[in-house]
Amino acid sequence: MRIGVLGAVELWGPDGSPVALGGSRPRALLAALALSVGRAVPFEQLVDAVYGEEPPGNAQHALQSQVSRLRALLPAGSLARHPMGYVLTLDPDEIDAHRFERLAVSGRELLALGDHANARKALTEALDLWRGPAPTVRLGDLRLSALEDRIETDLALGRPDIAGLRQLSQEHPYRERLRGQLMRALAADGRPGEALASFDDARRTLADEFGADPSAELSDAHLAVLRGANPARPVPAQLTSFVGRDNEIRQVTSLLDRSRLVTIIGPGGAGKTRLAIESVRRLGEVCFVELAELGDSAQVPQAVIGALGLRDAGLFSGGESPDPVARLVSGLTDRRILVVLDNCEHVVDGAARLARRLLAACPGLRILATSREALGLTGESLCPLPPLATPDTIRLFEERAHAVRPGYRLDAGTVGRICAAVDGLPLGIELAAARLRSFELDEVEARLRQLSHGDRTAEPRPRRCGPWWPGAGTLAGSRRTTVVERTMAKRLAVFAGGARLSAVEEVCGLPADVLAGLVDKSLVEVNAGRYRMLETVRAFCVDQLGDEQEQARRSHAAYFLRLAEEAEPRLRTRDQLAWLATLTAEHANLMAALRWAVGADREIALRLAANTAWYLYLRGLRSEGLPLVVELITLLDKEVPKGLVEEYALCAISAGLHLDHVTEVMRDLGHTLRFPYLVMLWAAIGTAEVITMEMFGDDPWSHAFVETAEGLRTLYFGELVASRAAFEQALASFREVGDRWGIANTLDQLAGIAALEGDPVASLALTDEALQVIGELGDVEDAAELQCRRADNLLRIGEVATARAIYDRVAELGTPQALAAAHRGLGEIARLAGDLDTARALYGRGLSEYEPGPIIAAEIRARILCGLGAIATADGDAERAREHYEQARDEALTRLNLPIAAFAEQGLSGGDLTWEQALHRLRERFVSLW
């Protein structure tokens, strides 16, 4: 017999059929008893439950009548009299409310253990018991908690219901956990702007209703969105079971507990990568870095930056690209994370240098490396990986064989000999088992015997792959692999990171059905429309290209140059996000093509570097291609290929080489700019006086860019009315073309003008809109800088606690410019509170973190110096105050930035001048000289 109280009160018999209970009173009595099953319920409580506020005259007698009728419906002896009242003695699991609680607790425990699939199963079973409103407030709260737990499992499993989450958040606006989960779901769905907007809505709701700040949990979710706009690359999911290696997993786990650098070493195919994945799957924050496709050791830092989701600098920044290792140090200094460096052997020197630098500077960092040789660092713990034990090799072969050929009868002796022939190495076993799709078991054994024992009639063993790799033998000499398939495989090896079908057909010059044959033979894998070789197969095929290598590389570079040239102008249109996604998917191919072209065809290299420049800028990856650009311009020297003046200028400015020559060749350009953002880079080198309006086209983006330049010119001269008009027109133009970079940039400038005019509320609204737009580009650095300016406005309107929380969160992100801005803001809070020692220390920290570069960074430094001047004034040290204010003013004037210089001039006047008066004085003294 079952009782339901989660909704309408119901009673079901042993056969599952409903039992008629009658009216509302017997249902109320049953619910009260069932909710306290196994415990006596006092008479008074039952009377209240059954009759409410108007009980009958003889309430106990009336209750006895209701009990008698109910007892007749229940199993004999299950409803008994008690000195205090009545007690229902049934198995609690027969009552849906108790079963719900048990399953909800079980689901939460499984969630805590990281068993998300079984946790979701238990929680879903619990929530499915509900048929209506909650009978008690406590159960209603438990139901919401179980819903939140199930949402947590959905987030972990990568399938959150965003629409459902949004609805729940609207129904329960004060449930901060729900708000945080919605933010995480939106960010995971590629909508960080909406996630940040959701946090702002939650923050306003809490402030308006309760005068409270967001909880630590919600603030952490906000930080996770900021940090996760470019999320760290997780451990890759695996499609097959993991066989054996229990001892090795325990060993790796134990070593990671004791050592900050652990290296799994072993021969190719031993399963180092898979062991690393299985060992760290349930650890905390883990970032997986694949190094197999890198060309040289110098690329290791940038590969780690990409895997961590870090960017070079914000979109509002200019100047030189930062040192990638310094960028990593700043991004990891205060972060507890495990980084997996996979396949280090061919870049072992670079991996070792980077590991030494990061481990020394980042105390919360641990590194797990996989390599065929040790990194050779002090403190490194090694985990040598032996071949699989014989029973595990046979079990692995059988599992993989039955996956490709279900029901196939395997001879244990033959399987054992095959596993021995490939030295018990897991990759060799898996590839050998996969051959059963095309061969019989004895044929697989025979082919391996030929490869292992040097049959004079067999093809030569591939140089990079030992006898454990059946794929090499299959490709090189199999009658089942045609000549055209082998040709396709060799040409396919020029792709880095896989490719779409159209690219494969064009570059390889062969039809799709040939590629399908390689897929059938397990030499190529396909995932989400992209075709990719196993790295061991690709290594062999690269060796086999021979005389075809030059043509294959040229065809590959030509294809991706056309893609880059098609995409480049569309990055300044409403289709910006779609084209960014396209180029991001082909990033490895674009860089591989550029790397080849620098050494083989400088004109292709110049065109490719120029046409990927804005993409790398928007994605925050400028430093990745910079070494190649420097090499290219060094090779070209001052030789400008015909018709490629702009391309040369873009690359030379990026490389910081031959800048005088750039000015010379640009004076005689004679046509409208094809790369209009070249002006932004050009202005940074100080030769912008040769820029003419004839260089810009009639398209809306160019008009918007010119209007932005006018806005900046008038802003730095302190002409706020004219500057606002220019930026508003630029904003309208950028909205017309749909360029998020331009929209966010102009919104930020308008917010700055509003702040200068003393309207922090208007400035705050503009900054919030800029944050939402910038989130669409996944720009965590600019989001951090905008958050600091948001906090500045909150501080001006008296929301000190919220401003402090924002500065603290931004400081945790670790980007150099954001660090300086955050510590300046925290110093300002301390100074205004009268804690001058703390303020001085925070300002000093901000100065040490400041990196010379863009105008925004220079403003941060000048504002810190003004803060130090104010502290010196408060200390009565007029001389030190004057030094700080003069330094701030002079540095701002060097940048032609009158508004910031006016703050310093105001300080020098001892407060006698208003900001507007100080600005007027500076304009009279300096603008005529400019």
JSON list of C-alpha atoms in Angstrom, two decimals, residues 421-607:
[
{"chain": "A", "resi": 421, "resn": "ALA", "atom": "CA", "xyz": [53.83, -8.82, -30.75]},
{"chain": "A", "resi": 422, "resn": "VAL", "atom": "CA", "xyz": [52.87, -5.22, -29.97]},
{"chain": "A", "resi": 423, "resn": "ASP", "atom": "CA", "xyz": [54.81, -5.39, -26.67]},
{"chain": "A", "resi": 424, "resn": "GLY", "atom": "CA", "xyz": [51.66, -5.09, -24.55]},
{"chain": "A", "resi": 425, "resn": "LEU", "atom": "CA", "xyz": [51.28, -1.43, -25.53]},
{"chain": "A", "resi": 426, "resn": "PRO", "atom": "CA", "xyz": [47.64, -0.27, -25.38]},
{"chain": "A", "resi": 427, "resn": "LEU", "atom": "CA", "xyz": [47.65, 1.75, -28.61]},
{"chain": "A", "resi": 428, "resn": "GLY", "atom": "CA", "xyz": [49.09, -1.17, -30.56]},
{"chain": "A", "resi": 429, "resn": "ILE", "atom": "CA", "xyz": [46.48, -3.51, -29.04]},
{"chain": "A", "resi": 430, "resn": "GLU", "atom": "CA", "xyz": [43.62, -1.14, -29.87]},
{"chain": "A", "resi": 431, "resn": "LEU", "atom": "CA", "xyz": [44.75, -0.61, -33.46]},
{"chain": "A", "resi": 432, "resn": "ALA", "atom": "CA", "xyz": [45.33, -4.33, -33.95]},
{"chain": "A", "resi": 433, "resn": "ALA", "atom": "CA", "xyz": [41.85, -5.09, -32.63]},
{"chain": "A", "resi": 434, "resn": "ALA", "atom": "CA", "xyz": [40.40, -2.46, -34.96]},
{"chain": "A", "resi": 435, "resn": "ARG", "atom": "CA", "xyz": [41.90, -4.34, -37.93]},
{"chain": "A", "resi": 436, "resn": "LEU", "atom": "CA", "xyz": [39.35, -7.10, -37.31]},
{"chain": "A", "resi": 437, "resn": "ARG", "atom": "CA", "xyz": [36.90, -4.94, -39.16]},
{"chain": "A", "resi": 438, "resn": "SER", "atom": "CA", "xyz": [38.83, -5.80, -42.33]},
{"chain": "A", "resi": 439, "resn": "PHE", "atom": "CA", "xyz": [40.92, -8.91, -41.48]},
{"chain": "A", "resi": 440, "resn": "GLU", "atom": "CA", "xyz": [40.57, -12.26, -39.74]},
{"chain": "A", "resi": 441, "resn": "LEU", "atom": "CA", "xyz": [42.38, -12.82, -36.46]},
{"chain": "A", "resi": 442, "resn": "ASP", "atom": "CA", "xyz": [45.11, -15.00, -38.00]},
{"chain": "A", "resi": 443, "resn": "GLU", "atom": "CA", "xyz": [45.67, -12.40, -40.76]},
{"chain": "A", "resi": 444, "resn": "VAL", "atom": "CA", "xyz": [46.23, -9.69, -38.14]},
{"chain": "A", "resi": 445, "resn": "GLU", "atom": "CA", "xyz": [48.75, -11.96, -36.40]},
{"chain": "A", "resi": 446, "resn": "ALA", "atom": "CA", "xyz": [50.55, -12.72, -39.66]},
{"chain": "A", "resi": 447, "resn": "ARG", "atom": "CA", "xyz": [50.90, -9.05, -40.60]},
{"chain": "A", "resi": 448, "resn": "LEU", "atom": "CA", "xyz": [52.25, -8.18, -37.17]},
{"chain": "A", "resi": 449, "resn": "ARG", "atom": "CA", "xyz": [54.75, -11.03, -37.40]},
{"chain": "A", "resi": 450, "resn": "GLN", "atom": "CA", "xyz": [56.02, -9.58, -40.69]},
{"chain": "A", "resi": 451, "resn": "LEU", "atom": "CA", "xyz": [56.41, -6.11, -39.21]},
{"chain": "A", "resi": 452, "resn": "SER", "atom": "CA", "xyz": [58.04, -7.37, -36.03]},
{"chain": "A", "resi": 453, "resn": "HIS", "atom": "CA", "xyz": [60.49, -9.82, -37.59]},
{"chain": "A", "resi": 454, "resn": "GLY", "atom": "CA", "xyz": [61.57, -7.93, -40.69]},
{"chain": "A", "resi": 455, "resn": "ASP", "atom": "CA", "xyz": [60.09, -9.95, -43.58]},
{"chain": "A", "resi": 456, "resn": "ARG", "atom": "CA", "xyz": [62.24, -9.03, -46.59]},
{"chain": "A", "resi": 457, "resn": "THR", "atom": "CA", "xyz": [59.12, -8.77, -48.73]},
{"chain": "A", "resi": 458, "resn": "ALA", "atom": "CA", "xyz": [57.36, -6.38, -46.40]},
{"chain": "A", "resi": 459, "resn": "GLU", "atom": "CA", "xyz": [57.37, -2.61, -46.71]},
{"chain": "A", "resi": 460, "resn": "PRO", "atom": "CA", "xyz": [60.01, -0.79, -44.61]},
{"chain": "A", "resi": 461, "resn": "ARG", "atom": "CA", "xyz": [58.90, -0.09, -41.07]},
{"chain": "A", "resi": 462, "resn": "PRO", "atom": "CA", "xyz": [57.93, 3.58, -40.63]},
{"chain": "A", "resi": 463, "resn": "ARG", "atom": "CA", "xyz": [60.69, 5.62, -39.01]},
{"chain": "A", "resi": 464, "resn": "ARG", "atom": "CA", "xyz": [58.62, 7.19, -36.27]},
{"chain": "A", "resi": 465, "resn": "CYS", "atom": "CA", "xyz": [56.44, 4.21, -35.45]},
{"chain": "A", "resi": 466, "resn": "GLY", "atom": "CA", "xyz": [57.63, 0.92, -33.99]},
{"chain": "A", "resi": 467, "resn": "PRO", "atom": "CA", "xyz": [56.19, -2.55, -34.62]},
{"chain": "A", "resi": 468, "resn": "TRP", "atom": "CA", "xyz": [53.38, -1.82, -32.19]},
{"chain": "A", "resi": 469, "resn": "TRP", "atom": "CA", "xyz": [51.61, 0.35, -34.79]},
{"chain": "A", "resi": 470, "resn": "PRO", "atom": "CA", "xyz": [49.50, -1.77, -37.15]},
{"chain": "A", "resi": 471, "resn": "GLY", "atom": "CA", "xyz": [48.18, 1.42, -38.76]},
{"chain": "A", "resi": 472, "resn": "ALA", "atom": "CA", "xyz": [51.56, 2.07, -40.38]},
{"chain": "A", "resi": 473, "resn": "GLY", "atom": "CA", "xyz": [51.76, -1.39, -41.85]},
{"chain": "A", "resi": 474, "resn": "THR", "atom": "CA", "xyz": [48.17, -1.19, -43.04]},
{"chain": "A", "resi": 475, "resn": "LEU", "atom": "CA", "xyz": [48.75, 2.11, -44.77]},
{"chain": "A", "resi": 476, "resn": "ALA", "atom": "CA", "xyz": [52.11, 1.19, -46.22]},
{"chain": "A", "resi": 477, "resn": "GLY", "atom": "CA", "xyz": [51.42, -2.24, -47.59]},
{"chain": "A", "resi": 478, "resn": "SER", "atom": "CA", "xyz": [47.88, -3.42, -47.14]},
{"chain": "A", "resi": 479, "resn": "ARG", "atom": "CA", "xyz": [46.03, -4.74, -50.15]},
{"chain": "A", "resi": 480, "resn": "ARG", "atom": "CA", "xyz": [42.90, -3.36, -48.48]},
{"chain": "A", "resi": 481, "resn": "THR", "atom": "CA", "xyz": [44.32, 0.19, -48.60]},
{"chain": "A", "resi": 482, "resn": "THR", "atom": "CA", "xyz": [44.36, 1.49, -52.15]},
{"chain": "A", "resi": 483, "resn": "VAL", "atom": "CA", "xyz": [47.01, 3.67, -53.70]},
{"chain": "A", "resi": 484, "resn": "VAL", "atom": "CA", "xyz": [44.61, 6.61, -53.84]},
{"chain": "A", "resi": 485, "resn": "GLU", "atom": "CA", "xyz": [43.76, 6.17, -50.15]},
{"chain": "A", "resi": 486, "resn": "ARG", "atom": "CA", "xyz": [47.43, 6.25, -49.26]},
{"chain": "A", "resi": 487, "resn": "THR", "atom": "CA", "xyz": [47.80, 9.41, -51.34]},
{"chain": "A", "resi": 488, "resn": "MET", "atom": "CA", "xyz": [44.86, 10.99, -49.54]},
{"chain": "A", "resi": 489, "resn": "ALA", "atom": "CA", "xyz": [46.34, 10.03, -46.16]},
{"chain": "A", "resi": 490, "resn": "LYS", "atom": "CA", "xyz": [49.71, 11.58, -46.98]},
{"chain": "A", "resi": 491, "resn": "ARG", "atom": "CA", "xyz": [48.18, 14.85, -48.16]},
{"chain": "A", "resi": 492, "resn": "LEU", "atom": "CA", "xyz": [45.79, 14.95, -45.23]},
{"chain": "A", "resi": 493, "resn": "ALA", "atom": "CA", "xyz": [48.80, 15.05, -42.90]},
{"chain": "A", "resi": 494, "resn": "VAL", "atom": "CA", "xyz": [49.39, 18.74, -43.71]},
{"chain": "A", "resi": 495, "resn": "PHE", "atom": "CA", "xyz": [46.27, 19.71, -41.75]},
{"chain": "A", "resi": 496, "resn": "ALA", "atom": "CA", "xyz": [46.76, 20.69, -38.11]},
{"chain": "A", "resi": 497, "resn": "GLY", "atom": "CA", "xyz": [43.82, 20.13, -35.79]},
{"chain": "A", "resi": 498, "resn": "GLY", "atom": "CA", "xyz": [41.66, 18.47, -38.43]},
{"chain": "A", "resi": 499, "resn": "ALA", "atom": "CA", "xyz": [39.58, 20.00, -41.21]},
{"chain": "A", "resi": 500, "resn": "ARG", "atom": "CA", "xyz": [36.12, 20.13, -42.71]},
{"chain": "A", "resi": 501, "resn": "LEU", "atom": "CA", "xyz": [35.27, 17.98, -45.73]},
{"chain": "A", "resi": 502, "resn": "SER", "atom": "CA", "xyz": [35.36, 20.86, -48.24]},
{"chain": "A", "resi": 503, "resn": "ALA", "atom": "CA", "xyz": [38.90, 21.78, -47.14]},
{"chain": "A", "resi": 504, "resn": "VAL", "atom": "CA", "xyz": [40.09, 18.18, -47.37]},
{"chain": "A", "resi": 505, "resn": "GLU", "atom": "CA", "xyz": [38.69, 17.73, -50.88]},
{"chain": "A", "resi": 506, "resn": "GLU", "atom": "CA", "xyz": [40.22, 20.97, -52.17]},
{"chain": "A", "resi": 507, "resn": "VAL", "atom": "CA", "xyz": [43.65, 20.68, -50.53]},
{"chain": "A", "resi": 508, "resn": "CYS", "atom": "CA", "xyz": [44.09, 16.97, -51.16]},
{"chain": "A", "resi": 509, "resn": "GLY", "atom": "CA", "xyz": [42.55, 17.08, -54.63]},
{"chain": "A", "resi": 510, "resn": "LEU", "atom": "CA", "xyz": [40.62, 13.84, -54.12]},
{"chain": "A", "resi": 511, "resn": "PRO", "atom": "CA", "xyz": [36.90, 13.08, -53.69]},
{"chain": "A", "resi": 512, "resn": "ALA", "atom": "CA", "xyz": [35.11, 12.49, -50.39]},
{"chain": "A", "resi": 513, "resn": "ASP", "atom": "CA", "xyz": [34.63, 8.74, -50.91]},
{"chain": "A", "resi": 514, "resn": "VAL", "atom": "CA", "xyz": [38.40, 8.25, -50.65]},
{"chain": "A", "resi": 515, "resn": "LEU", "atom": "CA", "xyz": [38.33, 9.95, -47.25]},
{"chain": "A", "resi": 516, "resn": "ALA", "atom": "CA", "xyz": [35.43, 7.72, -46.24]},
{"chain": "A", "resi": 517, "resn": "GLY", "atom": "CA", "xyz": [37.62, 4.71, -46.93]},
{"chain": "A", "resi": 518, "resn": "LEU", "atom": "CA", "xyz": [40.23, 5.99, -44.48]},
{"chain": "A", "resi": 519, "resn": "VAL", "atom": "CA", "xyz": [37.52, 6.54, -41.89]},
{"chain": "A", "resi": 520, "resn": "ASP", "atom": "CA", "xyz": [36.33, 2.95, -42.36]},
{"chain": "A", "resi": 521, "resn": "LYS", "atom": "CA", "xyz": [39.87, 1.70, -41.81]},
{"chain": "A", "resi": 522, "resn": "SER", "atom": "CA", "xyz": [40.20, 3.73, -38.56]},
{"chain": "A", "resi": 523, "resn": "LEU", "atom": "CA", "xyz": [43.04, 5.84, -39.97]},
{"chain": "A", "resi": 524, "resn": "VAL", "atom": "CA", "xyz": [40.92, 8.98, -39.80]},
{"chain": "A", "resi": 525, "resn": "GLU", "atom": "CA", "xyz": [38.32, 9.89, -37.18]},
{"chain": "A", "resi": 526, "resn": "VAL", "atom": "CA", "xyz": [35.39, 12.22, -37.74]},
{"chain": "A", "resi": 527, "resn": "ASN", "atom": "CA", "xyz": [33.75, 14.34, -35.07]},
{"chain": "A", "resi": 528, "resn": "ALA", "atom": "CA", "xyz": [31.21, 17.14, -35.51]},
{"chain": "A", "resi": 529, "resn": "GLY", "atom": "CA", "xyz": [31.95, 17.37, -39.23]},
{"chain": "A", "resi": 530, "resn": "ARG", "atom": "CA", "xyz": [35.73, 17.62, -38.82]},
{"chain": "A", "resi": 531, "resn": "TYR", "atom": "CA", "xyz": [38.14, 14.94, -40.04]},
{"chain": "A", "resi": 532, "resn": "ARG", "atom": "CA", "xyz": [41.29, 14.31, -38.09]},
{"chain": "A", "resi": 533, "resn": "MET", "atom": "CA", "xyz": [44.08, 11.74, -38.14]},
{"chain": "A", "resi": 534, "resn": "LEU", "atom": "CA", "xyz": [45.32, 10.00, -35.05]},
{"chain": "A", "resi": 535, "resn": "GLU", "atom": "CA", "xyz": [48.59, 11.74, -34.22]},
{"chain": "A", "resi": 536, "resn": "THR", "atom": "CA", "xyz": [50.63, 8.58, -34.69]},
{"chain": "A", "resi": 537, "resn": "VAL", "atom": "CA", "xyz": [49.13, 8.07, -38.13]},
{"chain": "A", "resi": 538, "resn": "ARG", "atom": "CA", "xyz": [49.77, 11.68, -39.02]},
{"chain": "A", "resi": 539, "resn": "ALA", "atom": "CA", "xyz": [53.42, 11.42, -37.92]},
{"chain": "A", "resi": 540, "resn": "PHE", "atom": "CA", "xyz": [53.94, 8.49, -40.27]},
{"chain": "A", "resi": 541, "resn": "CYS", "atom": "CA", "xyz": [52.16, 10.21, -43.16]},
{"chain": "A", "resi": 542, "resn": "VAL", "atom": "CA", "xyz": [54.24, 13.37, -42.83]},
{"chain": "A", "resi": 543, "resn": "ASP", "atom": "CA", "xyz": [57.33, 11.21, -43.35]},
{"chain": "A", "resi": 544, "resn": "GLN", "atom": "CA", "xyz": [55.76, 9.69, -46.47]},
{"chain": "A", "resi": 545, "resn": "LEU", "atom": "CA", "xyz": [54.98, 12.99, -48.23]},
{"chain": "A", "resi": 546, "resn": "GLY", "atom": "CA", "xyz": [58.44, 13.21, -49.79]},
{"chain": "A", "resi": 547, "resn": "ASP", "atom": "CA", "xyz": [58.44, 15.20, -53.02]},
{"chain": "A", "resi": 548, "resn": "GLU", "atom": "CA", "xyz": [54.75, 16.02, -52.59]},
{"chain": "A", "resi": 549, "resn": "GLN", "atom": "CA", "xyz": [55.34, 18.01, -49.41]},
{"chain": "A", "resi": 550, "resn": "GLU", "atom": "CA", "xyz": [55.96, 21.38, -51.10]},
{"chain": "A", "resi": 551, "resn": "GLN", "atom": "CA", "xyz": [52.82, 21.18, -53.23]},
{"chain": "A", "resi": 552, "resn": "ALA", "atom": "CA", "xyz": [50.66, 19.88, -50.39]},
{"chain": "A", "resi": 553, "resn": "ARG", "atom": "CA", "xyz": [51.82, 22.65, -48.05]},
{"chain": "A", "resi": 554, "resn": "ARG", "atom": "CA", "xyz": [51.29, 25.27, -50.74]},
{"chain": "A", "resi": 555, "resn": "SER", "atom": "CA", "xyz": [47.78, 24.01, -51.47]},
{"chain": "A", "resi": 556, "resn": "HIS", "atom": "CA", "xyz": [47.00, 24.03, -47.74]},
{"chain": "A", "resi": 557, "resn": "ALA", "atom": "CA", "xyz": [48.29, 27.60, -47.31]},
{"chain": "A", "resi": 558, "resn": "ALA", "atom": "CA", "xyz": [46.41, 28.82, -50.39]},
{"chain": "A", "resi": 559, "resn": "TYR", "atom": "CA", "xyz": [43.13, 27.39, -49.10]},
{"chain": "A", "resi": 560, "resn": "PHE", "atom": "CA", "xyz": [43.43, 28.99, -45.66]},
{"chain": "A", "resi": 561, "resn": "LEU", "atom": "CA", "xyz": [44.62, 32.28, -47.13]},
{"chain": "A", "resi": 562, "resn": "ARG", "atom": "CA", "xyz": [41.40, 32.43, -49.17]},
{"chain": "A", "resi": 563, "resn": "LEU", "atom": "CA", "xyz": [39.41, 31.65, -46.03]},
{"chain": "A", "resi": 564, "resn": "ALA", "atom": "CA", "xyz": [41.20, 34.41, -44.08]},
{"chain": "A", "resi": 565, "resn": "GLU", "atom": "CA", "xyz": [40.70, 36.95, -46.89]},
{"chain": "A", "resi": 566, "resn": "GLU", "atom": "CA", "xyz": [37.02, 36.08, -47.11]},
{"chain": "A", "resi": 567, "resn": "ALA", "atom": "CA", "xyz": [36.56, 36.35, -43.34]},
{"chain": "A", "resi": 568, "resn": "GLU", "atom": "CA", "xyz": [38.61, 39.49, -42.65]},
{"chain": "A", "resi": 569, "resn": "PRO", "atom": "CA", "xyz": [36.14, 42.20, -43.77]},
{"chain": "A", "resi": 570, "resn": "ARG", "atom": "CA", "xyz": [33.23, 40.25, -42.29]},
{"chain": "A", "resi": 571, "resn": "LEU", "atom": "CA", "xyz": [34.78, 40.55, -38.83]},
{"chain": "A", "resi": 572, "resn": "ARG", "atom": "CA", "xyz": [33.53, 44.16, -38.94]},
{"chain": "A", "resi": 573, "resn": "THR", "atom": "CA", "xyz": [29.92, 43.26, -39.74]},
{"chain": "A", "resi": 574, "resn": "ARG", "atom": "CA", "xyz": [26.85, 41.84, -38.05]},
{"chain": "A", "resi": 575, "resn": "ASP", "atom": "CA", "xyz": [28.22, 38.36, -38.86]},
{"chain": "A", "resi": 576, "resn": "GLN", "atom": "CA", "xyz": [31.26, 38.99, -36.68]},
{"chain": "A", "resi": 577, "resn": "LEU", "atom": "CA", "xyz": [30.58, 36.21, -34.16]},
{"chain": "A", "resi": 578, "resn": "ALA", "atom": "CA", "xyz": [29.91, 33.57, -36.81]},
{"chain": "A", "resi": 579, "resn": "TRP", "atom": "CA", "xyz": [33.15, 34.35, -38.65]},
{"chain": "A", "resi": 580, "resn": "LEU", "atom": "CA", "xyz": [35.12, 34.48, -35.42]},
{"chain": "A", "resi": 581, "resn": "ALA", "atom": "CA", "xyz": [33.83, 30.98, -34.68]},
{"chain": "A", "resi": 582, "resn": "THR", "atom": "CA", "xyz": [34.85, 29.81, -38.17]},
{"chain": "A", "resi": 583, "resn": "LEU", "atom": "CA", "xyz": [38.38, 31.13, -37.83]},
{"chain": "A", "resi": 584, "resn": "THR", "atom": "CA", "xyz": [38.70, 29.81, -34.28]},
{"chain": "A", "resi": 585, "resn": "ALA", "atom": "CA", "xyz": [37.84, 26.32, -35.49]},
{"chain": "A", "resi": 586, "resn": "GLU", "atom": "CA", "xyz": [40.63, 26.62, -38.09]},
{"chain": "A", "resi": 587, "resn": "HIS", "atom": "CA", "xyz": [43.13, 28.38, -35.83]},
{"chain": "A", "resi": 588, "resn": "ALA", "atom": "CA", "xyz": [45.71, 25.57, -35.85]},
{"chain": "A", "resi": 589, "resn": "ASN", "atom": "CA", "xyz": [45.55, 25.37, -39.66]},
{"chain": "A", "resi": 590, "resn": "LEU", "atom": "CA", "xyz": [45.93, 29.14, -40.05]},
{"chain": "A", "resi": 591, "resn": "MET", "atom": "CA", "xyz": [49.02, 29.16, -37.83]},
{"chain": "A", "resi": 592, "resn": "ALA", "atom": "CA", "xyz": [50.47, 26.09, -39.58]},
{"chain": "A", "resi": 593, "resn": "ALA", "atom": "CA", "xyz": [49.95, 27.73, -42.98]},
{"chain": "A", "resi": 594, "resn": "LEU", "atom": "CA", "xyz": [51.62, 30.94, -41.78]},
{"chain": "A", "resi": 595, "resn": "ARG", "atom": "CA", "xyz": [54.54, 28.98, -40.33]},
{"chain": "A", "resi": 596, "resn": "TRP", "atom": "CA", "xyz": [55.15, 27.24, -43.66]},
{"chain": "A", "resi": 597, "resn": "ALA", "atom": "CA", "xyz": [54.69, 30.41, -45.73]},
{"chain": "A", "resi": 598, "resn": "VAL", "atom": "CA", "xyz": [57.23, 32.45, -43.74]},
{"chain": "A", "resi": 599, "resn": "GLY", "atom": "CA", "xyz": [59.96, 30.08, -44.87]},
{"chain": "A", "resi": 600, "resn": "ALA", "atom": "CA", "xyz": [58.60, 29.24, -48.31]},
{"chain": "A", "resi": 601, "resn": "ASP", "atom": "CA", "xyz": [56.55, 32.08, -49.81]},
{"chain": "A", "resi": 602, "resn": "ARG", "atom": "CA", "xyz": [56.85, 35.53, -48.22]},
{"chain": "A", "resi": 603, "resn": "GLU", "atom": "CA", "xyz": [54.02, 37.10, -50.22]},
{"chain": "A", "resi": 604, "resn": "ILE", "atom": "CA", "xyz": [51.57, 34.44, -49.05]},
{"chain": "A", "resi": 605, "resn": "ALA", "atom": "CA", "xyz": [52.93, 34.86, -45.53]},
{"chain": "A", "resi": 606, "resn": "LEU", "atom": "CA", "xyz": [52.46, 38.63, -45.62]},
{"chain": "A", "resi": 607, "resn": "ARG", "atom": "CA", "xyz": [48.89, 38.36, -46.90]}
]
